[in-house]
CSV table of C-alpha atoms in Angstrom, one decimal:
chain,number,residue,atom,x,y,z
A,45,UNK,CA,1.3,19.7,59.3
A,46,UNK,CA,1.6,22.7,57.0
A,47,UNK,CA,4.9,24.1,55.8
A,48,UNK,CA,4.9,27.8,55.0
A,49,UNK,CA,7.7,29.5,53.2
A,50,UNK,CA,8.1,33.2,54.0
A,51,UNK,CA,10.5,35.8,52.7
A,52,UNK,CA,11.9,36.2,56.3
A,53,UNK,CA,12.2,32.6,57.4
A,54,UNK,CA,13.2,29.8,55.0
A,55,UNK,CA,10.6,27.4,56.4
A,56,UNK,CA,8.1,27.8,59.2
A,57,UNK,CA,6.4,24.6,60.3
A,58,UNK,CA,3.0,24.8,61.9
A,59,UNK,CA,1.4,21.8,63.7
A,60,UNK,CA,-1.9,23.4,64.7
A,61,UNK,CA,-5.4,23.2,63.3
A,62,UNK,CA,-7.0,26.3,61.7
A,63,UNK,CA,-9.2,26.9,64.7
A,64,UNK,CA,-6.2,26.8,67.1
A,65,UNK,CA,-4.3,29.2,64.8
A,66,UNK,CA,-7.3,31.6,64.7
A,67,UNK,CA,-7.8,31.5,68.5
A,68,UNK,CA,-4.1,32.1,69.1
A,69,UNK,CA,-4.1,35.0,66.6
A,70,UNK,CA,-7.1,36.6,68.3
A,71,UNK,CA,-5.4,36.4,71.7
A,72,UNK,CA,-2.2,37.9,70.4
A,73,UNK,CA,-4.0,40.5,68.3
A,74,UNK,CA,-1.9,39.5,65.3
A,75,UNK,CA,-2.8,38.4,61.9
A,76,UNK,CA,-1.1,35.6,60.0
A,77,UNK,CA,-1.4,37.6,56.8
A,78,UNK,CA,0.4,40.6,58.2
A,79,UNK,CA,3.4,38.3,59.2
A,80,UNK,CA,3.6,36.4,55.9
A,81,UNK,CA,4.4,38.3,52.8
A,82,UNK,CA,4.5,35.4,50.4
A,83,UNK,CA,3.8,31.8,51.1
A,84,UNK,CA,3.6,28.5,49.3
A,85,UNK,CA,2.2,25.4,50.9
A,86,UNK,CA,4.1,22.3,49.9
A,87,UNK,CA,4.0,18.6,50.8
A,88,UNK,CA,6.7,16.5,52.2
A,89,UNK,CA,9.7,16.3,49.9
A,90,UNK,CA,8.3,18.5,47.2
A,91,UNK,CA,9.6,21.7,45.8
A,92,UNK,CA,7.7,25.0,46.5
A,93,UNK,CA,5.0,25.8,44.0
A,94,UNK,CA,5.9,28.7,41.7
A,95,UNK,CA,2.8,30.8,41.0
A,96,UNK,CA,4.4,32.3,37.9
A,97,UNK,CA,5.2,29.0,36.3
A,98,UNK,CA,3.0,28.2,33.3
A,99,UNK,CA,1.7,24.7,32.4
A,100,UNK,CA,3.6,23.2,29.6
A,101,UNK,CA,1.6,22.8,26.4
A,102,UNK,CA,3.0,20.2,24.0
A,103,UNK,CA,1.3,20.6,20.7
A,104,UNK,CA,2.7,18.9,17.6
A,105,UNK,CA,5.0,21.9,16.7
A,106,UNK,CA,6.5,22.2,20.2
A,107,UNK,CA,7.0,18.5,20.4
A,108,UNK,CA,8.8,18.4,17.0
A,109,UNK,CA,11.0,21.3,18.1
A,110,UNK,CA,11.7,19.5,21.4
A,111,UNK,CA,12.7,16.3,19.6
A,112,UNK,CA,14.9,18.0,17.1
A,113,UNK,CA,16.8,20.0,19.8
A,114,UNK,CA,17.2,16.8,21.9
A,115,UNK,CA,18.7,15.0,18.8
A,116,UNK,CA,21.1,18.0,18.4
A,117,UNK,CA,22.1,17.8,22.0
A,118,UNK,CA,22.7,14.0,21.9
A,119,UNK,CA,24.9,14.5,18.8
A,120,UNK,CA,26.9,17.1,20.7
A,121,UNK,CA,27.5,14.6,23.5
A,122,UNK,CA,25.2,16.2,26.1
A,123,UNK,CA,23.4,12.9,26.9
A,124,UNK,CA,25.8,10.7,28.9
A,125,UNK,CA,23.2,8.4,30.2
A,126,UNK,CA,19.4,8.1,30.1
A,127,UNK,CA,18.7,11.8,29.9
A,128,UNK,CA,20.4,15.1,29.1
A,129,UNK,CA,23.1,16.5,31.4
A,130,UNK,CA,23.0,20.0,32.8
A,131,UNK,CA,24.5,21.7,29.8
A,132,UNK,CA,22.1,19.8,27.5
A,133,UNK,CA,19.1,21.1,29.5
A,134,UNK,CA,20.5,24.6,29.4
A,135,UNK,CA,20.9,24.5,25.7
A,136,UNK,CA,17.5,22.9,25.3
A,137,UNK,CA,15.8,25.7,27.2
A,138,UNK,CA,17.7,28.4,25.3
A,139,UNK,CA,17.1,26.9,21.8
A,140,UNK,CA,13.5,26.0,22.6
A,141,UNK,CA,12.8,29.6,23.6
A,142,UNK,CA,14.6,30.9,20.5
A,143,UNK,CA,12.5,28.7,18.2
A,144,UNK,CA,9.1,28.8,19.9
A,145,UNK,CA,9.2,31.9,22.1
A,146,UNK,CA,7.9,29.7,24.9
A,147,UNK,CA,9.9,29.4,28.1
A,148,UNK,CA,9.8,26.2,30.1
A,149,UNK,CA,11.8,25.0,33.0
A,150,UNK,CA,14.1,22.0,33.4
A,151,UNK,CA,11.6,19.9,35.2
A,152,UNK,CA,9.0,20.5,32.5
A,153,UNK,CA,11.5,19.4,29.8
A,154,UNK,CA,12.5,16.4,31.9
A,155,UNK,CA,8.9,15.3,32.4
A,156,UNK,CA,8.3,15.6,28.6
A,157,UNK,CA,11.5,13.6,27.9
A,158,UNK,CA,10.3,10.8,30.2
A,159,UNK,CA,6.8,10.7,28.6
A,160,UNK,CA,8.3,10.8,25.1
A,161,UNK,CA,10.7,8.0,26.0
A,162,UNK,CA,8.0,5.8,27.5
A,163,UNK,CA,5.8,6.4,24.4
A,164,UNK,CA,8.7,5.4,22.1
A,165,UNK,CA,9.4,2.2,24.1
A,166,UNK,CA,5.7,1.3,23.9
A,167,UNK,CA,5.7,2.0,20.1
A,168,UNK,CA,8.8,-0.2,19.7
A,169,UNK,CA,7.2,-3.1,21.7
A,170,UNK,CA,4.0,-2.9,19.7
A,171,UNK,CA,6.0,-3.0,16.4
A,172,UNK,CA,7.6,-6.3,17.5
A,173,UNK,CA,4.3,-7.8,18.6
A,174,UNK,CA,2.4,-7.0,15.4
A,175,UNK,CA,5.2,-8.1,13.2
A,176,UNK,CA,5.6,-4.7,11.5
A,177,UNK,CA,9.0,-3.9,12.8
C-alpha cells in the first residue's frame, strides 16, 4: 500500500501494483504525474518526508553550542521532565540559529538530545565500573 500526499487531497491511498496503475492510466488516458503536483511517500505512522530538510551535522562546535543552550534552558525551567518543553525547543532552535547560522527542526534537536543523553549515561556507567568516578 502506498500513501501519496497531494496538494489537493490530504492523503490518497492506493492499493494497486505499478502495472495495474499503468494499465488503468492508459485506459483512462490520464497520467498520474499530471494529477499529482507534489507527493511524498511515507510509511505507516510516519511523518511526511520534507525534501527541503537538511541532514543534521553535529560537529564538535555545534554539539558544544547545543549543550550550552540546553543548560541555559534547563536553568530557565524549560525542562520539566526528561526533555525540553515546547518553549525550550523554540528557544533552542532560535538561539542555535543565532550562534551557528544553521537551522534545524525540533525532531533533529530531540534526536540529538536522546543520543547525547544515552552517551552520558554510558559514560557515567563506565566511570563506576572502572573505579574512576
